[in-house]
Tab-separated table of C-alpha atoms and ligand atoms in Angstrom:
chain	number	residue	atom	x	y	z
X	1	MET	CA	-48.977	47.893	10.461
X	2	ASP	CA	-47.112	51.088	11.344
X	3	LEU	CA	-43.081	51.361	11.017
X	4	PHE	CA	-42.635	50.803	14.874
X	5	ASP	CA	-44.517	47.681	15.274
X	6	ARG	CA	-42.646	46.389	12.137
X	7	LEU	CA	-39.486	47.417	13.479
X	8	LYS	CA	-40.200	45.225	16.839
X	9	ASP	CA	-41.548	42.332	14.705
X	10	LEU	CA	-38.303	42.264	12.905
X	11	ARG	CA	-36.132	42.661	16.031
X	12	GLU	CA	-37.827	39.478	17.426
X	13	GLN	CA	-37.977	37.468	13.992
X	14	GLY	CA	-34.431	38.452	13.199
X	15	LEU	CA	-32.841	37.649	16.598
X	16	ALA	CA	-34.399	34.139	16.444
X	17	GLU	CA	-33.195	33.847	13.028
X	18	ILE	CA	-29.608	34.507	13.879
X	19	LYS	CA	-29.891	31.952	17.032
X	20	GLU	CA	-31.157	29.221	14.832
X	21	ALA	CA	-28.752	29.369	12.185
X	22	GLU	CA	-26.600	26.095	12.383
X	23	SER	CA	-23.846	26.713	9.883
X	24	GLU	CA	-21.623	29.576	8.824
X	25	LYS	CA	-23.587	29.401	5.568
X	26	SER	CA	-27.039	29.791	6.751
X	27	LEU	CA	-25.797	32.181	9.158
X	28	ASN	CA	-24.518	34.469	6.160
X	29	ASP	CA	-27.748	34.177	4.238
X	30	VAL	CA	-29.976	35.181	7.419
X	31	ARG	CA	-27.140	38.157	7.395
X	32	VAL	CA	-27.837	38.886	3.828
X	33	LYS	CA	-31.582	38.894	4.481
X	34	LEU	CA	-31.577	41.030	7.562
X	35	VAL	CA	-28.678	44.202	7.091
X	36	GLY	CA	-27.829	43.447	3.283
X	37	LYS	CA	-27.752	46.065	0.916
X	38	LYS	CA	-31.667	44.546	-0.430
X	39	GLY	CA	-32.254	43.335	3.342
X	40	ASP	CA	-35.469	44.050	5.573
X	41	LEU	CA	-33.874	46.979	7.230
X	42	THR	CA	-33.139	48.478	3.984
X	43	GLN	CA	-36.621	48.108	3.286
X	44	ILE	CA	-38.025	49.734	6.045
X	45	LEU	CA	-35.751	52.714	5.283
X	46	HIS	CA	-37.391	52.636	1.680
X	47	GLN	CA	-40.760	53.463	3.234
X	48	MET	CA	-39.517	56.693	5.133
X	49	LYS	CA	-41.204	58.657	2.586
X	50	ASP	CA	-44.712	57.461	4.203
X	51	VAL	CA	-43.739	58.368	7.694
X	52	ALA	CA	-44.678	61.739	9.282
X	53	PRO	CA	-41.788	64.141	8.724
X	54	GLU	CA	-41.360	64.623	12.440
X	55	LYS	CA	-41.269	60.980	13.190
X	56	ARG	CA	-38.574	60.154	10.649
X	57	ARG	CA	-35.696	60.992	12.958
X	58	GLU	CA	-36.989	58.374	15.366
X	59	VAL	CA	-37.577	55.846	12.862
X	60	GLY	CA	-33.975	56.341	11.422
X	61	GLN	CA	-32.662	55.815	14.940
X	62	LYS	CA	-34.501	52.857	15.578
X	63	VAL	CA	-33.240	51.387	12.513
X	64	ASN	CA	-29.463	52.163	12.999
X	65	GLU	CA	-30.107	50.784	16.584
X	66	LEU	CA	-31.511	47.373	15.408
X	67	ARG	CA	-28.835	47.358	12.865
X	68	ASP	CA	-25.757	47.497	15.222
X	69	LEU	CA	-28.014	44.877	17.480
X	70	PHE	CA	-28.397	42.610	14.421
X	71	ASN	CA	-24.288	42.875	13.263
X	72	GLU	CA	-23.277	42.480	16.872
X	73	ASN	CA	-25.423	39.526	17.330
X	74	LEU	CA	-24.383	37.908	14.013
X	75	ALA	CA	-20.545	38.846	14.532
X	76	SER	CA	-21.039	36.501	18.250
X	77	ALA	CA	-22.887	33.744	16.963
X	78	LYS	CA	-20.255	33.410	14.038
X	79	ASP	CA	-17.758	33.157	16.410
X	80	SER	CA	-19.339	30.267	18.374
X	81	LEU	CA	-20.318	28.431	15.204
X	82	ILE	CA	-16.516	28.652	14.122
X	83	GLU	CA	-15.618	27.580	17.897
X	84	LYS	CA	-18.151	24.453	17.471
X	85	ALA	CA	-16.626	23.253	14.394
X	86	ILE	CA	-13.270	22.991	15.755
X	87	GLU	CA	-14.545	21.202	18.826
X	88	ALA	CA	-16.092	19.126	16.544
X	89	ARG	CA	-13.170	18.199	14.703
X	90	LEU	CA	-10.822	17.990	17.586
X	91	GLU	CA	-13.277	15.595	18.811
X	92	ALA	CA	-13.582	13.189	15.473
X	93	GLU	CA	-9.709	13.467	15.411
X	94	LYS	CA	-8.782	12.355	19.011
X	95	ILE	CA	-5.778	10.245	19.150
X	96	ASP	CA	-5.075	7.472	22.092
X	97	VAL	CA	-1.866	8.573	23.330
X	98	THR	CA	-1.837	5.213	24.990
X	99	LEU	CA	-1.666	3.269	21.904
X	100	PRO	CA	1.649	1.396	21.674
X	101	GLY	CA	3.709	3.143	19.136
X	102	ARG	CA	4.770	1.123	15.705
X	103	ARG	CA	8.220	-0.405	16.096
X	104	LYS	CA	10.381	1.132	13.195
X	105	HIS	CA	12.537	-1.869	11.999
X	106	VAL	CA	16.023	-0.832	11.424
X	107	GLY	CA	18.443	-2.986	9.826
X	108	SER	CA	21.801	-3.556	11.038
X	109	LYS	CA	25.478	-3.718	9.654
X	110	HIS	CA	26.228	-6.522	7.367
X	111	PRO	CA	29.270	-8.262	9.482
X	112	ILE	CA	31.443	-7.755	6.322
X	113	ARG	CA	30.624	-4.024	6.610
X	114	ILE	CA	31.381	-3.973	9.950
X	115	ILE	CA	35.018	-5.440	9.031
X	116	GLN	CA	35.343	-3.005	6.178
X	117	ASP	CA	34.033	0.470	7.970
X	118	ASP	CA	36.538	-0.593	10.766
X	119	LEU	CA	39.434	-1.298	8.613
X	120	GLU	CA	38.833	1.754	6.682
X	121	ARG	CA	38.983	4.104	9.599
X	122	PHE	CA	42.061	1.949	10.954
X	123	PHE	CA	43.789	2.804	7.430
X	124	ILE	CA	42.380	6.412	7.359
X	125	GLY	CA	44.157	7.066	10.665
X	126	MET	CA	47.221	6.064	9.134
X	127	GLY	CA	47.076	8.600	6.372
X	128	TYR	CA	45.502	6.169	3.720
X	129	GLN	CA	43.084	7.547	0.929
X	130	VAL	CA	39.964	5.074	0.095
X	131	VAL	CA	39.609	4.279	-3.861
X	132	GLN	CA	36.782	2.978	-5.554
X	133	GLY	CA	37.124	1.103	-9.031
X	134	PRO	CA	34.672	-0.335	-11.513
X	135	GLU	CA	33.560	-3.706	-10.965
X	136	ILE	CA	33.050	-4.443	-14.666
X	137	GLU	CA	37.129	-4.399	-15.619
X	138	SER	CA	38.883	-4.168	-18.706
X	139	GLU	CA	41.546	-7.146	-19.245
X	140	HIS	CA	43.752	-4.475	-19.589
X	141	TYR	CA	43.741	-3.342	-15.524
X	142	ASN	CA	42.546	-6.448	-14.718
X	143	PHE	CA	45.372	-8.712	-15.834
X	144	GLU	CA	47.984	-6.890	-18.537
X	145	MET	CA	48.749	-3.638	-16.103
X	146	LEU	CA	49.415	-5.883	-13.219
X	147	ASN	CA	52.021	-8.036	-14.924
X	148	LEU	CA	49.773	-10.765	-16.218
X	149	PRO	CA	50.109	-10.744	-20.083
X	150	LYS	CA	47.685	-12.548	-22.475
X	151	ASP	CA	48.289	-16.353	-22.261
X	152	HIS	CA	50.068	-16.178	-18.773
X	153	PRO	CA	49.193	-19.354	-17.139
X	154	ALA	CA	48.332	-17.579	-13.681
X	155	ARG	CA	45.280	-16.255	-15.487
X	156	ASP	CA	43.560	-19.415	-14.974
X	157	MET	CA	43.456	-19.328	-11.717
X	158	GLN	CA	41.379	-16.271	-11.984
X	159	ALA	CA	39.193	-17.360	-14.931
X	160	THR	CA	36.116	-15.175	-14.270
X	161	PHE	CA	32.873	-13.985	-15.511
X	162	TYR	CA	33.640	-12.226	-18.969
X	163	VAL	CA	30.920	-9.309	-20.084
X	164	ASP	CA	32.687	-9.295	-23.670
X	165	ALA	CA	35.732	-10.221	-25.173
X	166	ASP	CA	37.711	-7.732	-23.277
X	167	HIS	CA	35.498	-7.175	-20.111
X	168	LEU	CA	35.117	-9.039	-17.055
X	169	LEU	CA	33.658	-9.007	-13.419
X	170	ARG	CA	36.993	-8.000	-12.191
X	171	SER	CA	38.411	-10.894	-10.255
X	172	GLN	CA	40.415	-8.931	-7.852
X	173	THR	CA	40.495	-5.369	-6.584
X	174	SER	CA	44.394	-5.060	-7.579
X	175	PRO	CA	43.619	-3.326	-11.022
X	176	VAL	CA	42.581	-0.336	-8.623
X	177	GLN	CA	46.078	-0.144	-7.744
X	178	ALA	CA	47.100	0.523	-11.463
X	179	ARG	CA	44.213	2.837	-11.873
X	180	THR	CA	45.390	4.785	-8.947
X	181	MET	CA	49.210	4.810	-9.764
X	182	GLU	CA	48.330	6.223	-13.083
X	183	LYS	CA	46.610	9.061	-11.805
X	184	HIS	CA	49.064	9.890	-8.749
X	185	ASP	CA	51.157	12.878	-8.930
X	186	PHE	CA	54.391	11.479	-6.607
X	187	ASP	CA	55.975	14.870	-6.890
X	188	LYS	CA	53.391	15.960	-4.426
X	189	SER	CA	53.409	12.874	-1.958
X	190	ASP	CA	53.490	9.267	-1.537
X	191	LEU	CA	50.506	7.177	-2.653
X	192	LYS	CA	48.906	5.372	0.361
X	193	MET	CA	45.669	3.737	-0.590
X	194	ILE	CA	43.104	1.114	0.117
X	195	SER	CA	40.219	-0.007	-2.243
X	196	PRO	CA	37.510	-2.289	-0.496
X	197	GLY	CA	35.148	-3.910	-2.707
X	198	LYS	CA	33.258	-6.743	-4.510
X	199	VAL	CA	35.308	-9.219	-6.628
X	200	TYR	CA	34.218	-12.548	-8.639
X	201	ARG	CA	35.807	-15.855	-9.661
X	202	ARG	CA	34.333	-18.591	-11.325
X	203	ASP	CA	33.744	-20.724	-8.319
X	204	ASP	CA	31.417	-23.521	-7.393
X	205	ASP	CA	29.820	-22.194	-4.313
X	206	ASP	CA	29.997	-23.997	-1.015
X	207	ALA	CA	30.852	-23.569	2.466
X	208	THR	CA	34.056	-21.958	1.867
X	209	HIS	CA	33.827	-21.008	-2.040
X	210	SER	CA	31.841	-17.927	-3.095
X	211	HIS	CA	31.578	-16.989	-6.954
X	212	GLN	CA	31.317	-13.282	-5.422
X	213	PHE	CA	33.109	-12.104	-2.488
X	214	MET	CA	35.032	-8.886	-1.021
X	215	GLN	CA	38.397	-7.864	-1.093
X	216	MET	CA	40.592	-5.043	0.381
X	217	GLU	CA	43.161	-3.991	-1.531
X	218	GLY	CA	46.413	-1.946	0.020
X	219	LEU	CA	48.825	0.229	-1.883
X	220	VAL	CA	51.887	2.234	-0.949
X	221	VAL	CA	54.251	4.008	-3.247
X	222	GLY	CA	57.297	6.616	-2.765
X	223	LYS	CA	60.773	6.512	-2.131
X	224	ASN	CA	62.523	3.970	-0.259
X	225	ILE	CA	59.207	1.693	0.541
X	226	SER	CA	60.731	-1.847	1.754
X	227	LEU	CA	59.388	-5.073	2.723
X	228	SER	CA	59.968	-3.825	6.447
X	229	ASP	CA	57.528	-1.541	5.782
X	230	LEU	CA	55.021	-4.004	4.536
X	231	LYS	CA	55.375	-6.369	7.382
X	232	GLY	CA	55.264	-3.498	10.204
X	233	THR	CA	51.813	-2.226	8.500
X	234	LEU	CA	50.377	-5.961	8.158
X	235	GLU	CA	51.550	-6.794	11.884
X	236	LEU	CA	49.459	-3.647	12.935
X	237	VAL	CA	46.297	-4.604	10.770
X	238	ALA	CA	46.497	-8.360	12.420
X	239	LYS	CA	47.079	-7.237	15.843
X	240	HIS	CA	44.095	-4.396	15.233
X	241	GLU	CA	41.733	-6.984	13.634
X	242	PHE	CA	42.561	-10.407	15.871
X	243	GLY	CA	44.136	-9.170	19.193
X	244	GLN	CA	47.017	-7.471	20.506
X	245	ASP	CA	48.947	-10.554	21.079
X	246	ARG	CA	48.753	-12.122	17.903
X	247	GLU	CA	52.224	-13.083	16.377
X	248	THR	CA	52.740	-12.731	12.689
X	249	ARG	CA	54.463	-14.739	10.206
X	250	LEU	CA	55.407	-13.890	6.316
X	251	ARG	CA	55.865	-17.234	3.856
X	252	PRO	CA	56.964	-16.918	0.642
X	253	SER	CA	54.208	-17.155	-1.805
X	254	TYR	CA	53.711	-15.995	-5.662
X	255	PHE	CA	51.812	-13.304	-7.312
X	256	PRO	CA	52.173	-11.715	-10.968
X	257	PHE	CA	52.309	-8.148	-9.617
X	258	THR	CA	54.532	-8.519	-6.661
X	259	GLU	CA	57.909	-9.709	-6.246
X	260	PRO	CA	58.774	-10.834	-3.723
X	261	SER	CA	55.422	-12.163	-2.772
X	262	VAL	CA	54.074	-13.392	1.055
X	263	GLU	CA	51.202	-14.639	2.298
X	264	MET	CA	50.670	-13.484	5.837
X	265	ASP	CA	49.920	-16.036	8.728
X	266	VAL	CA	48.176	-15.326	11.963
X	267	SER	CA	48.805	-17.131	15.190
X	268	CYS	CA	45.768	-19.141	15.818
X	269	PHE	CA	43.503	-16.965	17.974
X	270	GLU	CA	41.406	-19.838	19.122
X	271	CYS	CA	44.148	-22.346	20.622
X	272	GLY	CA	47.028	-19.629	20.626
X	273	GLY	CA	49.170	-21.687	18.420
X	274	LYS	CA	48.905	-24.767	20.096
X	275	GLY	CA	46.976	-26.437	17.201
X	276	CYS	CA	42.744	-26.886	16.800
X	277	ALA	CA	40.224	-27.317	13.963
X	278	ILE	CA	40.227	-23.810	13.111
X	279	CYS	CA	43.955	-23.815	12.292
X	280	LYS	CA	44.042	-27.317	11.257
X	281	ASN	CA	46.522	-28.153	13.677
X	282	THR	CA	49.089	-25.758	12.310
X	283	GLY	CA	49.097	-23.295	14.841
X	284	TRP	CA	48.519	-20.484	12.130
X	285	ILE	CA	45.552	-19.224	10.126
X	286	GLU	CA	46.364	-17.558	6.639
X	287	VAL	CA	44.987	-14.080	6.304
X	288	LEU	CA	46.203	-11.939	3.295
X	289	GLY	CA	48.252	-11.968	0.240
X	290	ALA	CA	51.040	-9.266	-0.372
X	291	GLY	CA	54.548	-8.051	-1.857
X	292	ILE	CA	56.772	-5.817	-2.902
X	293	VAL	CA	55.427	-4.139	-6.173
X	294	HIS	CA	56.846	-5.704	-9.393
X	295	PRO	CA	58.844	-3.163	-11.296
X	296	ASN	CA	57.027	-4.129	-14.465
X	297	VAL	CA	53.690	-2.781	-12.452
X	298	LEU	CA	55.554	0.428	-11.879
X	299	SER	CA	56.844	0.767	-15.562
X	300	ALA	CA	53.272	0.172	-16.890
X	301	ALA	CA	51.698	2.705	-14.395
X	302	GLY	CA	54.529	5.184	-16.096
X	303	ILE	CA	56.731	5.199	-12.683
X	304	ASP	CA	60.268	4.844	-12.658
X	305	PRO	CA	61.199	1.560	-10.898
X	306	ALA	CA	64.887	3.085	-10.148
X	307	VAL	CA	63.356	5.958	-7.837
X	308	TYR	CA	60.296	4.496	-6.503
X	309	SER	CA	59.233	1.346	-4.708
X	310	GLY	CA	56.119	0.192	-2.998
X	311	PHE	CA	54.249	-2.606	-1.231
X	312	ALA	CA	50.683	-3.973	-1.867
X	313	PHE	CA	48.248	-6.040	-0.098
X	314	GLY	CA	45.120	-8.053	-0.675
X	315	LEU	CA	42.928	-9.338	1.963
X	316	GLY	CA	39.559	-11.008	1.777
X	317	LEU	CA	37.010	-9.417	4.073
X	318	ASP	CA	34.908	-12.182	3.826
X	319	ARG	CA	37.752	-14.297	5.214
X	320	PHE	CA	38.447	-11.708	7.962
X	321	ALA	CA	34.429	-11.777	9.240
X	322	ILE	CA	34.527	-15.729	8.984
X	323	LEU	CA	37.614	-15.788	11.248
X	324	LYS	CA	36.665	-12.943	13.752
X	325	TYR	CA	33.038	-14.108	14.172
X	326	GLY	CA	33.500	-18.055	13.839
X	327	ILE	CA	31.111	-18.122	10.837
X	328	ASP	CA	31.000	-21.776	9.173
X	329	ASP	CA	29.501	-21.015	5.930
X	330	ILE	CA	30.431	-18.129	3.518
X	331	ARG	CA	27.024	-18.353	1.759
X	332	ASP	CA	25.240	-16.998	4.742
X	333	PHE	CA	26.885	-13.396	4.029
X	334	TYR	CA	25.106	-13.532	0.639
X	335	SER	CA	21.346	-15.179	1.446
X	336	ASP	CA	20.080	-12.337	3.046
X	337	ASP	CA	18.511	-14.199	6.566
X	338	VAL	CA	17.935	-11.363	8.753
X	339	ARG	CA	17.996	-13.937	11.470
X	340	PHE	CA	21.822	-14.208	10.602
X	341	LEU	CA	22.361	-10.678	10.199
X	342	GLN	CA	20.622	-10.051	13.308
X	343	GLN	CA	23.292	-11.492	15.496
X	344	PHE	CA	25.810	-8.791	14.437
X	345	ARG	CA	23.773	-5.800	15.684
X	346	GLN	CA	25.877	-3.313	17.133
X	347	GLU	CA	25.274	-0.693	19.758
X	348	GLU	CA	25.359	2.014	17.582
X	349	ASP	CA	22.544	0.433	15.084
J	401	LIG	N1	45.125	-9.762	-6.080
J	401	LIG	C1	45.517	-10.878	-4.958
J	401	LIG	C2	44.340	-12.262	-5.109
J	401	LIG	O1	43.159	-11.658	-5.368
J	401	LIG	C3	45.977	-10.452	-3.394
J	401	LIG	C4	47.217	-9.381	-3.504
J	401	LIG	C5	46.779	-8.321	-3.791
J	401	LIG	C6	48.485	-9.928	-3.393
J	401	LIG	C7	47.879	-7.313	-3.615
J	401	LIG	C8	49.344	-9.356	-3.334
J	401	LIG	C9	49.213	-8.099	-3.687
J	401	LIG	O2	44.596	-13.069	-4.577
């Protein structure tokens, strides 16, 4: 067979092989076989020596033409194979956009957290800083620094969970008062702080008692801080939380770290003061304890009580939430029942 016939055959056969290749890999095998270094076309060129000299030019041209033709066809076959692969993938990975979306279960704020966040914003707006203290506290800060020396009878009221001989789960947030006073630079500014957090008491849990609850401590120390400052501040808090038309009253009370000590009542928001089940027919609801910081507490923190004075208060966030939302069992706060919690979902949640 002469070279021209062989070229003709190769042309037909090669184009057919290119057409039949079903994958990029088999197409590549075809490419190597046709136009590769040791491929069919190269082999034909090797046989040039057998061709009559006057025909060599023509054969060379034909070989080059055929190589171009193969290369073009190989390239377009490759493109269409890639396109087919993409299409197959798109088909296989098709998503049904009409399927309903998966609902995300987003939690909602705990009612105590709602009150805490709200009060924090309220106090920050009045220039208070928010301070945290440890939940495992030393007797030194939980009692001694607060004018409750060892063997003081008022310690019994706060008997709590001891971790070792002189560390306990704090029974109140008041130790944060002492910790903050010690560190504060009174030459620079007065001290105005609140401290929200968990506290613990050895209590039998029932509808109105919990061995764990939340308090928010408040403390202001500066020059000329008086009981009227305390009263004005607490009145703002009461009106903010329980309604602008609430009345407040202070009753004398006792805390070792304040003198005088008071408890604040607000007029009952249920009956407006006439007397009902919520206020136990007194017209008043007790909401917090407070007082003027005891000179011993100032001295213990290295502050001169002849120059500085202050007021402090401690409110129960659980109690605020119970009153505000009409909750009848404090244990609901700690039982992780989403049906209870979801009632307090707010717009922003
Ligand atoms: N720590 C007191 C308590 O737990 C509350 C309180 C705080 C009273 C600050 C006066 C001043 O009951």
